[in-house]
mmCIF file of C-alpha atoms in Angstrom:
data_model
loop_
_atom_site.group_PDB
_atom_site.id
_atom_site.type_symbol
_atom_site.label_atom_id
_atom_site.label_comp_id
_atom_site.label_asym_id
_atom_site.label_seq_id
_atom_site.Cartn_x
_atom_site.Cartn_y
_atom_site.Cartn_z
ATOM 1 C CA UNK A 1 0.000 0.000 0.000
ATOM 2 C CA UNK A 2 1.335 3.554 -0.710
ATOM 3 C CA UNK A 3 2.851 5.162 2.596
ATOM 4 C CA UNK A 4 0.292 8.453 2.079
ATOM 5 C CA UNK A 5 -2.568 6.218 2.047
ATOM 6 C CA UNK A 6 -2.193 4.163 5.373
ATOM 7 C CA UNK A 7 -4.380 4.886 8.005
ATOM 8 C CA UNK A 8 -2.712 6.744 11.366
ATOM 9 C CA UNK A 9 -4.070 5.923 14.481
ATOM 10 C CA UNK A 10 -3.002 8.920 17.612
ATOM 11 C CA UNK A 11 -4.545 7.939 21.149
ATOM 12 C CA UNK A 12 -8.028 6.369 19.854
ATOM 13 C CA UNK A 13 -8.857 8.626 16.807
ATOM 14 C CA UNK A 14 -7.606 6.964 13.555
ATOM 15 C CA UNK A 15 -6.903 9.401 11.062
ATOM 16 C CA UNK A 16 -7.548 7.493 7.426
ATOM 17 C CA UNK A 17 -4.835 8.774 5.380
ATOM 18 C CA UNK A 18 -1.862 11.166 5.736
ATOM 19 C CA UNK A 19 -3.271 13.721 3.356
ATOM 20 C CA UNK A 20 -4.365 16.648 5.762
ATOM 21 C CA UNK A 21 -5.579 20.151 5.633
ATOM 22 C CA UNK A 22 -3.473 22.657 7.675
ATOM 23 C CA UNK A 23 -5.158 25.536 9.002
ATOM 24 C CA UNK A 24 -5.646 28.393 6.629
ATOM 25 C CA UNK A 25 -7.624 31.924 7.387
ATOM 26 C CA UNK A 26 -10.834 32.386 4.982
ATOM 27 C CA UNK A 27 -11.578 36.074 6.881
ATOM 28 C CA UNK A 28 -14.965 35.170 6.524
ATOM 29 C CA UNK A 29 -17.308 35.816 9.843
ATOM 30 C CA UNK A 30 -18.858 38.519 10.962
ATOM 31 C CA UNK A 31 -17.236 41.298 12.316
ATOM 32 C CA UNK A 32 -19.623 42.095 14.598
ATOM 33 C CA UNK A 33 -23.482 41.050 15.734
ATOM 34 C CA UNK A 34 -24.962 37.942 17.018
ATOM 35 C CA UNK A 35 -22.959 36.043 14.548
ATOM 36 C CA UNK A 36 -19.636 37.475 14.902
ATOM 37 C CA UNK A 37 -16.654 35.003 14.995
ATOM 38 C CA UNK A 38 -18.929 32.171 14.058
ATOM 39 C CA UNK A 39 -18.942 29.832 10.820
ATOM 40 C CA UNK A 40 -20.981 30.777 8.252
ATOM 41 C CA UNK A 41 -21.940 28.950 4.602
ATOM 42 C CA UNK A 42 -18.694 29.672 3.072
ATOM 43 C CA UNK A 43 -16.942 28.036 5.932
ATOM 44 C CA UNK A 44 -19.588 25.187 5.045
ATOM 45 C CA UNK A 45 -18.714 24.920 1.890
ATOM 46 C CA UNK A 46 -14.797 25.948 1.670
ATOM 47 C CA UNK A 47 -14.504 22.121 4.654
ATOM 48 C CA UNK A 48 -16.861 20.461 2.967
ATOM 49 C CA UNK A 49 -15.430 19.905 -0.855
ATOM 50 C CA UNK A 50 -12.559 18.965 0.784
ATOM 51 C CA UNK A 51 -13.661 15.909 3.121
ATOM 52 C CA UNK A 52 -15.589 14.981 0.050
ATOM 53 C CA UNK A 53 -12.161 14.943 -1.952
ATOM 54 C CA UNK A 54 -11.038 12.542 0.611
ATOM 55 C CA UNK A 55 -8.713 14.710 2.919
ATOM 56 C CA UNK A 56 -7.693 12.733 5.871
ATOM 57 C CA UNK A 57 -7.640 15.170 8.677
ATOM 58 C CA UNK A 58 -8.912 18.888 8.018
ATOM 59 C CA UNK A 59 -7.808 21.676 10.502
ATOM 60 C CA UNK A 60 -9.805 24.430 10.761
ATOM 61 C CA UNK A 61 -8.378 27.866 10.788
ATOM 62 C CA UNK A 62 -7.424 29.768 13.249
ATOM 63 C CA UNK A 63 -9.984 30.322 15.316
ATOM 64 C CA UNK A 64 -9.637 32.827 18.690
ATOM 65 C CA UNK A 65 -9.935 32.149 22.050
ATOM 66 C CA UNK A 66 -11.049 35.439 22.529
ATOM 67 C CA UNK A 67 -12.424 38.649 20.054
ATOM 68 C CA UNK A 68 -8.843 40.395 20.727
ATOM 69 C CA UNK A 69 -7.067 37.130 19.600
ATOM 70 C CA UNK A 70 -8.497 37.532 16.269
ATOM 71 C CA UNK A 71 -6.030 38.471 13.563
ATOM 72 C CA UNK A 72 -8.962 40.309 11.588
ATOM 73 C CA UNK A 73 -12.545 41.004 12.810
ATOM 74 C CA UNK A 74 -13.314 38.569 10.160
ATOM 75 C CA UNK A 75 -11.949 35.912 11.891
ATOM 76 C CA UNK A 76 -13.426 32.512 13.681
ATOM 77 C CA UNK A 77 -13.853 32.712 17.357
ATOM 78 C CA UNK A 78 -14.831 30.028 19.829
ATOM 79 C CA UNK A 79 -15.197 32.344 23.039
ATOM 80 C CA UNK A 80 -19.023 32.008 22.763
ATOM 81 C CA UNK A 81 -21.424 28.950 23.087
ATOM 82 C CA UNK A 82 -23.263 30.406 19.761
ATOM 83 C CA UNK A 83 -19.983 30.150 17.797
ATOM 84 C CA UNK A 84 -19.682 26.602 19.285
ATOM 85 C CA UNK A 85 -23.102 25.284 17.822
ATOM 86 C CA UNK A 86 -22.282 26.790 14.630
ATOM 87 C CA UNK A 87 -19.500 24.457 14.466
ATOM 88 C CA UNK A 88 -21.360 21.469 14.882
ATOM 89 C CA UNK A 89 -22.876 21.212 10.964
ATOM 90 C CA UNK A 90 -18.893 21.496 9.509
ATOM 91 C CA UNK A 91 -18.050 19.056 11.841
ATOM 92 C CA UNK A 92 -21.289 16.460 11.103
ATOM 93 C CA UNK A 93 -20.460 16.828 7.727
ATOM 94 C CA UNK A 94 -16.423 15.914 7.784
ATOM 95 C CA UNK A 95 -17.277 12.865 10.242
ATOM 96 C CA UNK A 96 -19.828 11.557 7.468
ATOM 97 C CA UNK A 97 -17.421 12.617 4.734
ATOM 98 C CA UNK A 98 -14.764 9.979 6.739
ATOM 99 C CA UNK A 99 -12.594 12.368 7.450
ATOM 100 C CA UNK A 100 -11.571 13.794 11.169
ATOM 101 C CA UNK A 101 -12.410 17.360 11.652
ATOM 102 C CA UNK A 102 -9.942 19.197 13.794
ATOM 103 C CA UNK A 103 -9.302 22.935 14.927
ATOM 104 C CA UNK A 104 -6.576 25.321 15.676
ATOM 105 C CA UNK A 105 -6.971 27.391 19.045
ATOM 106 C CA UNK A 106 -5.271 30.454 18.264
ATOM 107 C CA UNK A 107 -4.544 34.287 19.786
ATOM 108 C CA UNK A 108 -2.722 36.509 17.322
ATOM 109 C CA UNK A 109 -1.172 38.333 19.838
ATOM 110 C CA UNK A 110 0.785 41.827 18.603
ATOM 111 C CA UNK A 111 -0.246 40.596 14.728
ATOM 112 C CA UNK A 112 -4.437 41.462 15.786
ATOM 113 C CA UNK A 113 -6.560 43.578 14.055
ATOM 114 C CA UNK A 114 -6.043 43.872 10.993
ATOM 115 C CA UNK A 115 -7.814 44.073 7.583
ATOM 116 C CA UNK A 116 -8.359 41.178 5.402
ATOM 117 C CA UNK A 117 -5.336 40.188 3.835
ATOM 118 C CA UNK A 118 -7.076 40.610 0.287
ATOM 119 C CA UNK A 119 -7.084 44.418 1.107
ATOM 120 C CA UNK A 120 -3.395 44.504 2.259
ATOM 121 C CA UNK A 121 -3.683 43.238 5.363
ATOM 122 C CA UNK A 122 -2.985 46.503 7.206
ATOM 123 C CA UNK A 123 -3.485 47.255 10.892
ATOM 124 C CA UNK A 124 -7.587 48.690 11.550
ATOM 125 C CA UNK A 125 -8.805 50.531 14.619
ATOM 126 C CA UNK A 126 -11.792 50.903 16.475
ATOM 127 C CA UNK A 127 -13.436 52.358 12.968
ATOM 128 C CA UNK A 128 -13.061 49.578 11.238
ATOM 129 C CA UNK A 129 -14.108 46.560 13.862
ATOM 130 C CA UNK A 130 -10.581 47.293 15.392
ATOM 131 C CA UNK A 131 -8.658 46.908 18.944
ATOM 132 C CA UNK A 132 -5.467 47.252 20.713
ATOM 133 C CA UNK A 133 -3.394 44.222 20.314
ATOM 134 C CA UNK A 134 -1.887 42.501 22.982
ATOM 135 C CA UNK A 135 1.704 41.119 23.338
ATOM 136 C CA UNK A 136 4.451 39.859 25.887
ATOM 137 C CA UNK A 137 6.371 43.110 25.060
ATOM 138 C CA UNK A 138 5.622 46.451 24.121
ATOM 139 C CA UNK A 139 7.490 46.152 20.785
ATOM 140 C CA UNK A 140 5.331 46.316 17.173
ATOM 141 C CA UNK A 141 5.968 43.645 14.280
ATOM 142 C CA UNK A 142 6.913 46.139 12.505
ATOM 143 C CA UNK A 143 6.764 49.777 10.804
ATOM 144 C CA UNK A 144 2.537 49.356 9.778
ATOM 145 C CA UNK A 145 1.615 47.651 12.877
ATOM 146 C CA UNK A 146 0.932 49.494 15.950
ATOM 147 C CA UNK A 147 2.872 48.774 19.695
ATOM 148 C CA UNK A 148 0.975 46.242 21.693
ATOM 149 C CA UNK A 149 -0.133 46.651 25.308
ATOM 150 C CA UNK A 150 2.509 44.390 27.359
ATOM 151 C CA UNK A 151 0.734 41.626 29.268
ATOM 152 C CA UNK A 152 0.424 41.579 32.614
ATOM 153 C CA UNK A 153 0.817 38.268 34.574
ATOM 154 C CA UNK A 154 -3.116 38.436 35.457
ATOM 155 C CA UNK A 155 -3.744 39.265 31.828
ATOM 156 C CA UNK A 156 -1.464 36.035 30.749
ATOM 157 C CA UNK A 157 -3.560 33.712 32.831
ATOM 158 C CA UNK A 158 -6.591 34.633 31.704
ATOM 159 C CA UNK A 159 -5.402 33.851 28.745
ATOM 160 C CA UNK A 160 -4.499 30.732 29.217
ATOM 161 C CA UNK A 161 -7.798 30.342 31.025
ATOM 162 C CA UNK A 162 -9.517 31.102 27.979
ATOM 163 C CA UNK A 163 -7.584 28.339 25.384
ATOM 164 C CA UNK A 164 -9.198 26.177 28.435
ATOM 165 C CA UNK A 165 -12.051 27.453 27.793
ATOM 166 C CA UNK A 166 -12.233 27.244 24.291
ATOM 167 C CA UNK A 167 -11.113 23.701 24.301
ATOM 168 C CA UNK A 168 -14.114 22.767 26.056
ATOM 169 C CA UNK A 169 -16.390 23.878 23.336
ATOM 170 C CA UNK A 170 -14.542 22.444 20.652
ATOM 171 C CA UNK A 171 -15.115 19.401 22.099
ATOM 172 C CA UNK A 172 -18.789 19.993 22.433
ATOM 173 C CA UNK A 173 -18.720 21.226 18.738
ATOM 174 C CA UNK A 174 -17.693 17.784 17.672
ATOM 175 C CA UNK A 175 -13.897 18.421 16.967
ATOM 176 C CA UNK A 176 -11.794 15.250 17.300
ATOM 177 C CA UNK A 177 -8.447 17.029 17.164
ATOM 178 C CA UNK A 178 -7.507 20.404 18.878
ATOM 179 C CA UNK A 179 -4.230 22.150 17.923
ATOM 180 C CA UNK A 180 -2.441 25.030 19.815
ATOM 181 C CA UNK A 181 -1.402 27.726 17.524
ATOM 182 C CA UNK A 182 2.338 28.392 18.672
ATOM 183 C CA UNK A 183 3.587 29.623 15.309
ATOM 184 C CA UNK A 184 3.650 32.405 12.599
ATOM 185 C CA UNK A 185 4.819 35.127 15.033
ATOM 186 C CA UNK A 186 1.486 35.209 16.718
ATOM 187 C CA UNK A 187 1.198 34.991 20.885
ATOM 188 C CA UNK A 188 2.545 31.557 21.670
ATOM 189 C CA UNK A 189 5.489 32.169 19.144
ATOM 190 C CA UNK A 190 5.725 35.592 20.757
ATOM 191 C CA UNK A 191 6.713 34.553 23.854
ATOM 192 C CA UNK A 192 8.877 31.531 22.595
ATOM 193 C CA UNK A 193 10.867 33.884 20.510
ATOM 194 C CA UNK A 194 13.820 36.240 22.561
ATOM 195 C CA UNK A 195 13.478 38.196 19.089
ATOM 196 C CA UNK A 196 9.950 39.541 20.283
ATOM 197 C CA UNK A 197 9.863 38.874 23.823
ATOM 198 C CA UNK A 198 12.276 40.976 25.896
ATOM 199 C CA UNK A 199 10.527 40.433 29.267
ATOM 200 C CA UNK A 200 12.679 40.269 32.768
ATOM 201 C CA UNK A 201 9.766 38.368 35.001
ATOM 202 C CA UNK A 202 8.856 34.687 34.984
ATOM 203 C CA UNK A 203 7.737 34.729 31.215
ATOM 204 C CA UNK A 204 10.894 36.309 29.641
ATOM 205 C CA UNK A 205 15.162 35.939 29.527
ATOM 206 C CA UNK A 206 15.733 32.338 29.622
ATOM 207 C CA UNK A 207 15.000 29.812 27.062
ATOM 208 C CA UNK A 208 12.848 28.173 30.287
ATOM 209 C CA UNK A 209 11.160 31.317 30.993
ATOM 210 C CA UNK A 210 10.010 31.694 27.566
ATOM 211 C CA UNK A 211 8.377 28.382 27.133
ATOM 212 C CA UNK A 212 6.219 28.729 30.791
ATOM 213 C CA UNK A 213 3.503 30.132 28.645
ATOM 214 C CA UNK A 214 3.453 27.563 26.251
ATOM 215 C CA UNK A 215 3.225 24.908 28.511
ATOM 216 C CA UNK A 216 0.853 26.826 30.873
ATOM 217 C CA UNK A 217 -1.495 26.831 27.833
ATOM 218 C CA UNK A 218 -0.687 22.972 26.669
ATOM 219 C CA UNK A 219 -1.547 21.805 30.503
ATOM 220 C CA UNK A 220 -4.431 23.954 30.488
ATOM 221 C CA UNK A 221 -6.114 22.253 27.334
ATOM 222 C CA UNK A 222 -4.888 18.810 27.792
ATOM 223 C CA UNK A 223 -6.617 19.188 31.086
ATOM 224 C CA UNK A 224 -10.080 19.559 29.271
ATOM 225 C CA UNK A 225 -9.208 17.762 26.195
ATOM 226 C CA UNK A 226 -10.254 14.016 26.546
ATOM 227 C CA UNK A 227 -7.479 11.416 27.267
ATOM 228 C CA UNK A 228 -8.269 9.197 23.564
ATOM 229 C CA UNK A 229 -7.899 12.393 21.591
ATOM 230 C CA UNK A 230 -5.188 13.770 20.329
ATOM 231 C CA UNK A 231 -3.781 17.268 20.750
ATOM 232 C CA UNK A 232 -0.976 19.141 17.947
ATOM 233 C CA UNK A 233 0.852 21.816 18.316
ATOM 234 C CA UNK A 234 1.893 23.877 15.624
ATOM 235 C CA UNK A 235 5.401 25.457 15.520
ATOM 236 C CA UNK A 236 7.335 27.991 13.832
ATOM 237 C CA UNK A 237 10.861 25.659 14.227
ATOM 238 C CA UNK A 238 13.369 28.754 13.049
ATOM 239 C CA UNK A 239 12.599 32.859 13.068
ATOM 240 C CA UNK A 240 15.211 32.555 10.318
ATOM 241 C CA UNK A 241 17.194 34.865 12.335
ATOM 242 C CA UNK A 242 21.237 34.708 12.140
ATOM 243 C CA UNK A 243 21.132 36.021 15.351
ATOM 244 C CA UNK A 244 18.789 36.747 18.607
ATOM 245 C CA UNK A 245 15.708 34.437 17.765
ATOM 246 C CA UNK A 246 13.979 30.882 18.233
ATOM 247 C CA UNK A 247 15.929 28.353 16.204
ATOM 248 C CA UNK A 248 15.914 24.763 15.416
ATOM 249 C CA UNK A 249 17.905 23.704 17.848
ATOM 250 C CA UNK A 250 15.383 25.302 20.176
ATOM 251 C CA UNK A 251 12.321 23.438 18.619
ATOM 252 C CA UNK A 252 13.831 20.337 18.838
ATOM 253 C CA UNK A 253 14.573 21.063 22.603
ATOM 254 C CA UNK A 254 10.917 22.043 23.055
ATOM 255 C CA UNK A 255 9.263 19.479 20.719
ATOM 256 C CA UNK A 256 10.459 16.798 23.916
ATOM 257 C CA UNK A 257 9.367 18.994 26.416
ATOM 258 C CA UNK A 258 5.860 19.141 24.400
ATOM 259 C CA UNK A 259 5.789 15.492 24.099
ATOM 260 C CA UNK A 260 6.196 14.942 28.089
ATOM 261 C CA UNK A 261 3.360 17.618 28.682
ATOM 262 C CA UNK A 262 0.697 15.353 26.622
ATOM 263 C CA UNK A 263 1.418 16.877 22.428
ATOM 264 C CA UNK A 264 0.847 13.892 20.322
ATOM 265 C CA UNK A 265 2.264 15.382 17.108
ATOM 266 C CA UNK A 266 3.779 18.464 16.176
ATOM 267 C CA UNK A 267 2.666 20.343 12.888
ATOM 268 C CA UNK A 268 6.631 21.666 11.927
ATOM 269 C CA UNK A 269 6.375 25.257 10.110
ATOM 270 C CA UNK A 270 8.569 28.297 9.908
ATOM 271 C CA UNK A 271 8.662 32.216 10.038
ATOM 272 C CA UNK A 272 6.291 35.049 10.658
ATOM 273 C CA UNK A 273 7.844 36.542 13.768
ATOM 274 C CA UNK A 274 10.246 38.893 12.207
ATOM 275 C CA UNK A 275 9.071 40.768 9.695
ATOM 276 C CA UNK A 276 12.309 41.855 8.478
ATOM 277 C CA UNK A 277 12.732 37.990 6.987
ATOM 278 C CA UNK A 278 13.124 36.907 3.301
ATOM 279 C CA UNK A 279 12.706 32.878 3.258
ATOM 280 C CA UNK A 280 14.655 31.467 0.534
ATOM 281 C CA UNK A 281 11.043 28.921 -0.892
ATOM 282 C CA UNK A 282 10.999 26.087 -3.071
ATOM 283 C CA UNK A 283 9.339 22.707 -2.919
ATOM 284 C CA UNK A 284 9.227 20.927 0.702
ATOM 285 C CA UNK A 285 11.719 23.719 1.990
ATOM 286 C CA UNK A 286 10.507 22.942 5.489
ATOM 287 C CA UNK A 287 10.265 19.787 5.339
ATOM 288 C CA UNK A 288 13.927 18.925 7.122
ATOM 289 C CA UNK A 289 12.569 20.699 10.096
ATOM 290 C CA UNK A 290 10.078 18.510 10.717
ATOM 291 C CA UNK A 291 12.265 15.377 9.791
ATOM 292 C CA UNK A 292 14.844 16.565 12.615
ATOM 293 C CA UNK A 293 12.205 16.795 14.997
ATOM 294 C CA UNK A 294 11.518 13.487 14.436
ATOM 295 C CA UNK A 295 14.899 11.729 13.882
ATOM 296 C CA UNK A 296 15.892 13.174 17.396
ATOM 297 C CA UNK A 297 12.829 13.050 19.238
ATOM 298 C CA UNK A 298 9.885 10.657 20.336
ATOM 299 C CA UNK A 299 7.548 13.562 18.930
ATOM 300 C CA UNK A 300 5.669 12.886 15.602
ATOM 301 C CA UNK A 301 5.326 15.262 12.987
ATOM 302 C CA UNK A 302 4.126 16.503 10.281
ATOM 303 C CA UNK A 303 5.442 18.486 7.338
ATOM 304 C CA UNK A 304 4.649 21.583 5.093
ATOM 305 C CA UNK A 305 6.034 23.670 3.097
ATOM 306 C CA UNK A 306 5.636 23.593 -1.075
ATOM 307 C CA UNK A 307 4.085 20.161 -1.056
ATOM 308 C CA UNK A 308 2.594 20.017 -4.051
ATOM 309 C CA UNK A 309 3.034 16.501 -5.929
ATOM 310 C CA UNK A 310 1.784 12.742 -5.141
ATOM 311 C CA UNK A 311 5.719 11.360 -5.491
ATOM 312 C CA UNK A 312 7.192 14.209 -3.466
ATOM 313 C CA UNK A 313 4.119 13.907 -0.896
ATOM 314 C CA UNK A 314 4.494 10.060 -0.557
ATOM 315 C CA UNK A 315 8.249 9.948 -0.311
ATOM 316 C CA UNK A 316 8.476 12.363 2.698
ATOM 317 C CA UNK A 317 6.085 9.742 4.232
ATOM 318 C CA UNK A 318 7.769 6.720 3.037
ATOM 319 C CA UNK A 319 11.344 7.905 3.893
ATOM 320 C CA UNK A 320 10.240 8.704 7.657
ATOM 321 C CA UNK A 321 10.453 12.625 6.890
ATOM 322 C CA UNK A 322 7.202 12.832 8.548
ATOM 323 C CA UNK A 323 4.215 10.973 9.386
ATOM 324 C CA UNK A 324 1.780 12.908 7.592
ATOM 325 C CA UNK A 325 1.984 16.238 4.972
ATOM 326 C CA UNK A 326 -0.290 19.120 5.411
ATOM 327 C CA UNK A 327 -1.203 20.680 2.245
ATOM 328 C CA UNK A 328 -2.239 24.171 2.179
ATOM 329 C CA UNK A 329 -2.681 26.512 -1.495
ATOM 330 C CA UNK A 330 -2.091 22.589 -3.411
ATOM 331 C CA UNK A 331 -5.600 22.010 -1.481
ATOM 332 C CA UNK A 332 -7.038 25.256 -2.061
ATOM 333 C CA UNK A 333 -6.136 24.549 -5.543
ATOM 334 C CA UNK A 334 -7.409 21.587 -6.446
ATOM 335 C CA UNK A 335 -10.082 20.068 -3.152
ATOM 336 C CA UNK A 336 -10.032 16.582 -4.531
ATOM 337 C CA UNK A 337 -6.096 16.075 -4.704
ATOM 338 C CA UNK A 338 -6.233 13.201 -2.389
ATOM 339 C CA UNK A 339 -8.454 11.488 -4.967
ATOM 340 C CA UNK A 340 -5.959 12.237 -7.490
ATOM 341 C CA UNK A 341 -3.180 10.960 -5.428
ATOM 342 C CA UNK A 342 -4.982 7.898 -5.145
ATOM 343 C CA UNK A 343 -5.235 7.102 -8.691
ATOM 344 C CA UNK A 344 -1.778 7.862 -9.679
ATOM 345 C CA UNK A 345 -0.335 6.082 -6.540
ATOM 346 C CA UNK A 346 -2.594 3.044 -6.694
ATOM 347 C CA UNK A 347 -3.951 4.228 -3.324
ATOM 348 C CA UNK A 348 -7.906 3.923 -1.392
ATOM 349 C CA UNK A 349 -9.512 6.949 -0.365
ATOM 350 C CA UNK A 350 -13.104 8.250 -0.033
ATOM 351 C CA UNK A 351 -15.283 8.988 -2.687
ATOM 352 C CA UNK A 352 -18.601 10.157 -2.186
ATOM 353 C CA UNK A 353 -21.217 7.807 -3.763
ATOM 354 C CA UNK A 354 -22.910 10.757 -5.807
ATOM 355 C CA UNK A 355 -19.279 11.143 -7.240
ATOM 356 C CA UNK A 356 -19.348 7.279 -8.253
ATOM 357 C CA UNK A 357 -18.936 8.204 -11.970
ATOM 358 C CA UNK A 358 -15.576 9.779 -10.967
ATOM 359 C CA UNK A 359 -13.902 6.550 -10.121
#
């Protein structure tokens, strides 16, 4: 059997192929009103092609813990029990699709409120749906973004009170998966980073200081996650900083630390913490980040990063790269790939029986 077409079985939820969707921002809710933050038919629609072209594992975007940890006003939130219910249709439909629907709790931290990245993406105030971002220090990502309000320590544990919190209603909204957003320069990747967090109290200076948050939040929601489902952690494994930010060597340090607190897989990205940052792309460029990771720890992981062909996608599973790929624009692309894998790798996946013509 082909490698990307093996089922993968974390705690008690098996996962039926290692084709999944990573979280990726639509900017589609309501900024404000009865329905704000929750899912709406596009959301519907955008999750549901996809388990119908046989994705795996989907990962919805990131969705806030709390209306300031929105990176837009358009944003998902799951602060409110109305948002919750909304959830529970996506969800129905991915189960009965086969595949596992999963979210990513996220706060944006000092990256918050801003305009839809169609627009330019630039920082909005109180005019335009906006706020005051928050961050662990008073220091702006960069020229267009305004300086967040440092955290206080009450403010950081109400925080961490609220991925609890949020947690607890994506379990009642039917997820199967939960995954803590610690990447992409947003709050978690804030405070992991010395690049962006220049803090002298419990949550800033050493390498251990800047990880208590992390782990505050990962104890917090494997708390009220159930013991047979598995949580993820996403990671940002380099700043791609010469000098003065989180590196690999870090995220391998941390991806064992993760592992002991109750992470069942880590989802191995990069960047998006210093804006100052040109990445050198091309296909699978992250992918050795993620295959570190797991050569040198007990951690599994997954890869992404320019993944955009059936070989290149099953040899990064077949050579023990990474248990699983996440494929983000490939999927936005084309929302059947996995049935197109399939054929050309001799592989079984879903197919929907009103697509039986298809086969």
């Amino acid at each position: 059997m082909s490698a990307l077409f093996e089922p993968y079985t974390l705690r008690e939820v098996t996962i039926p192929n290692r084709i999944w969707m990573p979280p990726m921002c639509q900017y589609s809710a309501a900024p404000e009103g009865p329905s704000v933050g929750a899912p709406a038919d596009w959301h519907f629609a955008h999750y549901a092609a996809r388990a119908a072209g046989g994705t795996g594992l989907i990962i919805v975007e990131a969705t806030a813990v709390s209306p300031e940890g929105r990176i837009s006003p358009y944003d998902l939130g799951i602060w409110n029990d109305t948002q919750a219910e909304a959830f529970r249709r996506i969800t129905g439909f991915l189960r009965s699709q086969g595949t596992v629907p999963g979210i990513q709790l996220a706060h944006s931290g000092r990256k918050a409120s801003t305009d839809r990245t169609w627009t330019g993406g630039a920082p909005v105030g109180p005019e335009a749906h906006g706020w005051q971002p928050v961050a662990p220090s008073p220091v702006a990502f960069d020229d267009r973004h305004p300086v967040p309000s440092e955290l206080t320590v009450e403010e950081i544990q109400r925080i961490v009170a609220r991925f609890a919190d949020a947690a607890r209603r994506a379990l009642a909204a039917g997820f199967e998966v939960a995954e803590i957003h610690g990447a992409h320069g947003y709050l978690i990747n804030e405070f992991l980073s010395p690049h962006s967090n220049h803090r002298t109290d419990a949550y800033g200076g050493s390498y251990e200081n800047r990880v208590r948050f992390a782990l505050e939040v990962v104890d917090a929601v494997r708390a009220v996650w159930p013991q047979d489902k598995p949580l993820f952690f996403r990671i940002s494994a380099t700043d791609w900083l010469e000098d003065g930010g989180w590196t690999a060597d870090d995220t391998v340090r941390f991806a064992a630390e993760l592992h002991a607190h109750g992470v069942d897989l880590l989802d191995v990205s990069t960047g998006g913490n210093a804006s100052s940052v040109r990445i050198r792309t091309g296909p699978g460029y992250q992918v050795p980040f993620a295959a570190r990771v797991k050569a040198e720890t007990p951690m599994p992981v997954a890869a992404v990063g320019l993944i955009t062909d059936a070989e290149q996608a099953e040899k990064i599973v077949a050579n023990g790269e990474a248990d699983a790929v996440l494929l983000g624009r490939e999927l936005l692309r084309t929302p059947t790939w996995a049935q197109h894998a399939a054929r050309e790798l001799g592989g079984s996946v879903h197919v929907p029986e009103q697509y039986h013509r298809s086969v």
